């Protein structure tokens, strides 16, 4: 393949907000008396807020009214926002700034592809908005991963064809979304979980331009 753009998921790839999502959902599930483990949480990664709530209610065998759903989602988001308003640039995951800077020097475009409606606040708090040429997030995308819409939107914003994009993802649903868009994907995390990705690295600190060029040749 030929790589013209790299699209990055936000939560769990660029910043470690996955832990805050977990804590906020855990607080809600504790209040509702629904057992909720780290393993259950894997299913929520990359999944939109309302779809995540649906999974949680299903785990607990609960059915509630739409009004209650909105109340629960709002509670969770308020707790989550409480964490992220206190974020600092220290919480940018290791290797991110170095790799993104290297890509841009090499004329490879960069974008965010995230389901999160809180993307603007996170980028602002961590001061890394200027590292991205485009932002596709929960505010300009409707369909949740594994639907490819978020990555297709990012590619359009960058004016790059889908087939020239590589997606960096920590979520199973996100890797699937990249594949559904006809893009190549590099998993961030464990091979056991992200086995569908074309390659898996533990974090962006393990990435550099040279590795990306090797990936380009091999795929
Ligand atoms: C990301 C996270 C999910 C989260 C979703 C929506 O994809 O991985 O855990 O549910 O964004 O985030 P939001 O900030 O809009 O609730
Ligand atoms: Mg993620």
PDB file of N, CA and C in Angstrom, residues 10-11 14-17 20 80-93 97 116-132 135:
ATOM      1  N   UNK A  10      -8.695   8.360  19.706  1.00  0.00           N
ATOM      2  CA  UNK A  10      -8.220   9.244  20.783  1.00  0.00           C
ATOM      3  C   UNK A  10      -8.056   8.491  22.110  1.00  0.00           C
ATOM      4  N   UNK A  11      -9.198   8.021  22.639  1.00  0.00           N
ATOM      5  CA  UNK A  11      -9.201   7.360  23.955  1.00  0.00           C
ATOM      6  C   UNK A  11      -8.399   6.056  23.908  1.00  0.00           C
ATOM      7  N   UNK A  14      -4.052   8.049  22.054  1.00  0.00           N
ATOM      8  CA  UNK A  14      -3.351   9.333  22.194  1.00  0.00           C
ATOM      9  C   UNK A  14      -3.307   9.750  23.668  1.00  0.00           C
ATOM     10  N   UNK A  15      -4.400   9.498  24.352  1.00  0.00           N
ATOM     11  CA  UNK A  15      -4.483   9.830  25.781  1.00  0.00           C
ATOM     12  C   UNK A  15      -5.099   8.655  26.536  1.00  0.00           C
ATOM     13  N   UNK A  16      -4.756   8.552  27.804  1.00  0.00           N
ATOM     14  CA  UNK A  16      -5.241   7.424  28.592  1.00  0.00           C
ATOM     15  C   UNK A  16      -6.573   7.734  29.276  1.00  0.00           C
ATOM     16  N   UNK A  17      -7.542   8.125  28.471  1.00  0.00           N
ATOM     17  CA  UNK A  17      -8.852   8.432  29.050  1.00  0.00           C
ATOM     18  C   UNK A  17      -9.695   7.184  29.252  1.00  0.00           C
ATOM     19  N   UNK A  20     -10.633   6.720  32.690  1.00  0.00           N
ATOM     20  CA  UNK A  20     -11.684   7.608  33.214  1.00  0.00           C
ATOM     21  C   UNK A  20     -13.074   7.150  32.766  1.00  0.00           C
ATOM     22  N   UNK A  80     -17.418  11.769  34.076  1.00  0.00           N
ATOM     23  CA  UNK A  80     -16.287  11.655  33.143  1.00  0.00           C
ATOM     24  C   UNK A  80     -15.677  13.040  32.867  1.00  0.00           C
ATOM     25  N   UNK A  81     -16.553  14.010  32.609  1.00  0.00           N
ATOM     26  CA  UNK A  81     -16.073  15.370  32.306  1.00  0.00           C
ATOM     27  C   UNK A  81     -15.306  15.946  33.502  1.00  0.00           C
ATOM     28  N   UNK A  82     -15.758  15.565  34.694  1.00  0.00           N
ATOM     29  CA  UNK A  82     -15.072  15.990  35.899  1.00  0.00           C
ATOM     30  C   UNK A  82     -13.605  15.537  35.891  1.00  0.00           C
ATOM     31  N   UNK A  83     -13.367  14.317  35.417  1.00  0.00           N
ATOM     32  CA  UNK A  83     -11.982  13.833  35.310  1.00  0.00           C
ATOM     33  C   UNK A  83     -11.227  14.593  34.217  1.00  0.00           C
ATOM     34  N   UNK A  84     -11.842  14.715  33.036  1.00  0.00           N
ATOM     35  CA  UNK A  84     -11.047  15.231  31.910  1.00  0.00           C
ATOM     36  C   UNK A  84     -10.822  16.742  31.968  1.00  0.00           C
ATOM     37  N   UNK A  85     -11.658  17.458  32.713  1.00  0.00           N
ATOM     38  CA  UNK A  85     -11.372  18.891  32.836  1.00  0.00           C
ATOM     39  C   UNK A  85     -10.092  19.108  33.641  1.00  0.00           C
ATOM     40  N   UNK A  86      -9.705  18.084  34.382  1.00  0.00           N
ATOM     41  CA  UNK A  86      -8.475  18.209  35.179  1.00  0.00           C
ATOM     42  C   UNK A  86      -7.259  17.612  34.473  1.00  0.00           C
ATOM     43  N   UNK A  87      -7.417  17.229  33.207  1.00  0.00           N
ATOM     44  CA  UNK A  87      -6.291  16.632  32.467  1.00  0.00           C
ATOM     45  C   UNK A  87      -5.221  17.679  32.157  1.00  0.00           C
ATOM     46  N   UNK A  88      -3.990  17.194  32.016  1.00  0.00           N
ATOM     47  CA  UNK A  88      -2.875  18.080  31.653  1.00  0.00           C
ATOM     48  C   UNK A  88      -2.092  17.406  30.514  1.00  0.00           C
ATOM     49  N   UNK A  89      -1.159  18.150  29.895  1.00  0.00           N
ATOM     50  CA  UNK A  89      -0.350  17.539  28.825  1.00  0.00           C
ATOM     51  C   UNK A  89       0.423  16.298  29.294  1.00  0.00           C
ATOM     52  N   UNK A  90       0.619  16.153  30.607  1.00  0.00           N
ATOM     53  CA  UNK A  90       1.306  14.953  31.129  1.00  0.00           C
ATOM     54  C   UNK A  90       0.582  13.670  30.759  1.00  0.00           C
ATOM     55  N   UNK A  91      -0.707  13.791  30.449  1.00  0.00           N
ATOM     56  CA  UNK A  91      -1.493  12.586  30.202  1.00  0.00           C
ATOM     57  C   UNK A  91      -1.528  12.154  28.741  1.00  0.00           C
ATOM     58  N   UNK A  92      -0.753  12.860  27.906  1.00  0.00           N
ATOM     59  CA  UNK A  92      -0.586  12.409  26.524  1.00  0.00           C
ATOM     60  C   UNK A  92       0.255  11.143  26.590  1.00  0.00           C
ATOM     61  N   UNK A  93      -0.164  10.091  25.921  1.00  0.00           N
ATOM     62  CA  UNK A  93       0.550   8.818  26.032  1.00  0.00           C
ATOM     63  C   UNK A  93       1.953   8.920  25.416  1.00  0.00           C
ATOM     64  N   UNK A  97       3.650  12.643  20.702  1.00  0.00           N
ATOM     65  CA  UNK A  97       4.062  13.913  20.099  1.00  0.00           C
ATOM     66  C   UNK A  97       5.216  13.673  19.118  1.00  0.00           C
ATOM     67  N   UNK A 116     -15.870  10.012  20.517  1.00  0.00           N
ATOM     68  CA  UNK A 116     -16.144  10.851  21.687  1.00  0.00           C
ATOM     69  C   UNK A 116     -16.602  12.267  21.353  1.00  0.00           C
ATOM     70  N   UNK A 117     -17.700  12.654  21.999  1.00  0.00           N
ATOM     71  CA  UNK A 117     -18.184  14.035  21.884  1.00  0.00           C
ATOM     72  C   UNK A 117     -17.300  14.969  22.704  1.00  0.00           C
ATOM     73  N   UNK A 118     -16.495  14.400  23.587  1.00  0.00           N
ATOM     74  CA  UNK A 118     -15.613  15.206  24.429  1.00  0.00           C
ATOM     75  C   UNK A 118     -14.240  15.436  23.804  1.00  0.00           C
ATOM     76  N   UNK A 119     -14.064  15.023  22.550  1.00  0.00           N
ATOM     77  CA  UNK A 119     -12.768  15.178  21.867  1.00  0.00           C
ATOM     78  C   UNK A 119     -12.219  16.610  21.947  1.00  0.00           C
ATOM     79  N   UNK A 120     -13.025  17.647  21.607  1.00  0.00           N
ATOM     80  CA  UNK A 120     -12.471  19.009  21.626  1.00  0.00           C
ATOM     81  C   UNK A 120     -11.897  19.384  22.989  1.00  0.00           C
ATOM     82  N   UNK A 121     -12.606  18.991  24.060  1.00  0.00           N
ATOM     83  CA  UNK A 121     -12.107  19.368  25.380  1.00  0.00           C
ATOM     84  C   UNK A 121     -10.792  18.666  25.714  1.00  0.00           C
ATOM     85  N   UNK A 122     -10.707  17.392  25.350  1.00  0.00           N
ATOM     86  CA  UNK A 122      -9.485  16.624  25.645  1.00  0.00           C
ATOM     87  C   UNK A 122      -8.298  17.205  24.870  1.00  0.00           C
ATOM     88  N   UNK A 123      -8.511  17.541  23.599  1.00  0.00           N
ATOM     89  CA  UNK A 123      -7.412  18.097  22.784  1.00  0.00           C
ATOM     90  C   UNK A 123      -6.982  19.457  23.323  1.00  0.00           C
ATOM     91  N   UNK A 124      -7.975  20.188  23.817  1.00  0.00           N
ATOM     92  CA  UNK A 124      -7.671  21.516  24.353  1.00  0.00           C
ATOM     93  C   UNK A 124      -6.866  21.402  25.658  1.00  0.00           C
ATOM     94  N   UNK A 125      -7.336  20.536  26.558  1.00  0.00           N
ATOM     95  CA  UNK A 125      -6.655  20.383  27.863  1.00  0.00           C
ATOM     96  C   UNK A 125      -5.230  19.867  27.719  1.00  0.00           C
ATOM     97  N   UNK A 126      -5.023  19.007  26.732  1.00  0.00           N
ATOM     98  CA  UNK A 126      -3.696  18.414  26.581  1.00  0.00           C
ATOM     99  C   UNK A 126      -2.826  19.217  25.611  1.00  0.00           C
ATOM    100  N   UNK A 127      -3.429  20.192  24.936  1.00  0.00           N
ATOM    101  CA  UNK A 127      -2.665  21.104  24.070  1.00  0.00           C
ATOM    102  C   UNK A 127      -2.105  20.468  22.806  1.00  0.00           C
ATOM    103  N   UNK A 128      -2.807  19.487  22.221  1.00  0.00           N
ATOM    104  CA  UNK A 128      -2.240  18.812  21.041  1.00  0.00           C
ATOM    105  C   UNK A 128      -3.095  18.958  19.776  1.00  0.00           C
ATOM    106  N   UNK A 129      -4.045  19.875  19.818  1.00  0.00           N
ATOM    107  CA  UNK A 129      -4.940  20.052  18.668  1.00  0.00           C
ATOM    108  C   UNK A 129      -4.147  20.329  17.381  1.00  0.00           C
ATOM    109  N   UNK A 130      -3.078  21.104  17.520  1.00  0.00           N
ATOM    110  CA  UNK A 130      -2.301  21.507  16.336  1.00  0.00           C
ATOM    111  C   UNK A 130      -1.521  20.370  15.686  1.00  0.00           C
ATOM    112  N   UNK A 131      -1.545  19.178  16.297  1.00  0.00           N
ATOM    113  CA  UNK A 131      -0.845  18.039  15.684  1.00  0.00           C
ATOM    114  C   UNK A 131      -1.705  17.337  14.631  1.00  0.00           C
ATOM    115  N   UNK A 132      -2.969  17.780  14.504  1.00  0.00           N
ATOM    116  CA  UNK A 132      -3.893  17.074  13.612  1.00  0.00           C
ATOM    117  C   UNK A 132      -4.411  17.977  12.499  1.00  0.00           C
ATOM    118  N   UNK A 135     -10.281  16.553  12.274  1.00  0.00           N
ATOM    119  CA  UNK A 135     -10.872  15.904  13.449  1.00  0.00           C
ATOM    120  C   UNK A 135     -12.255  15.368  13.121  1.00  0.00           C
TER     121      UNK A 135
END
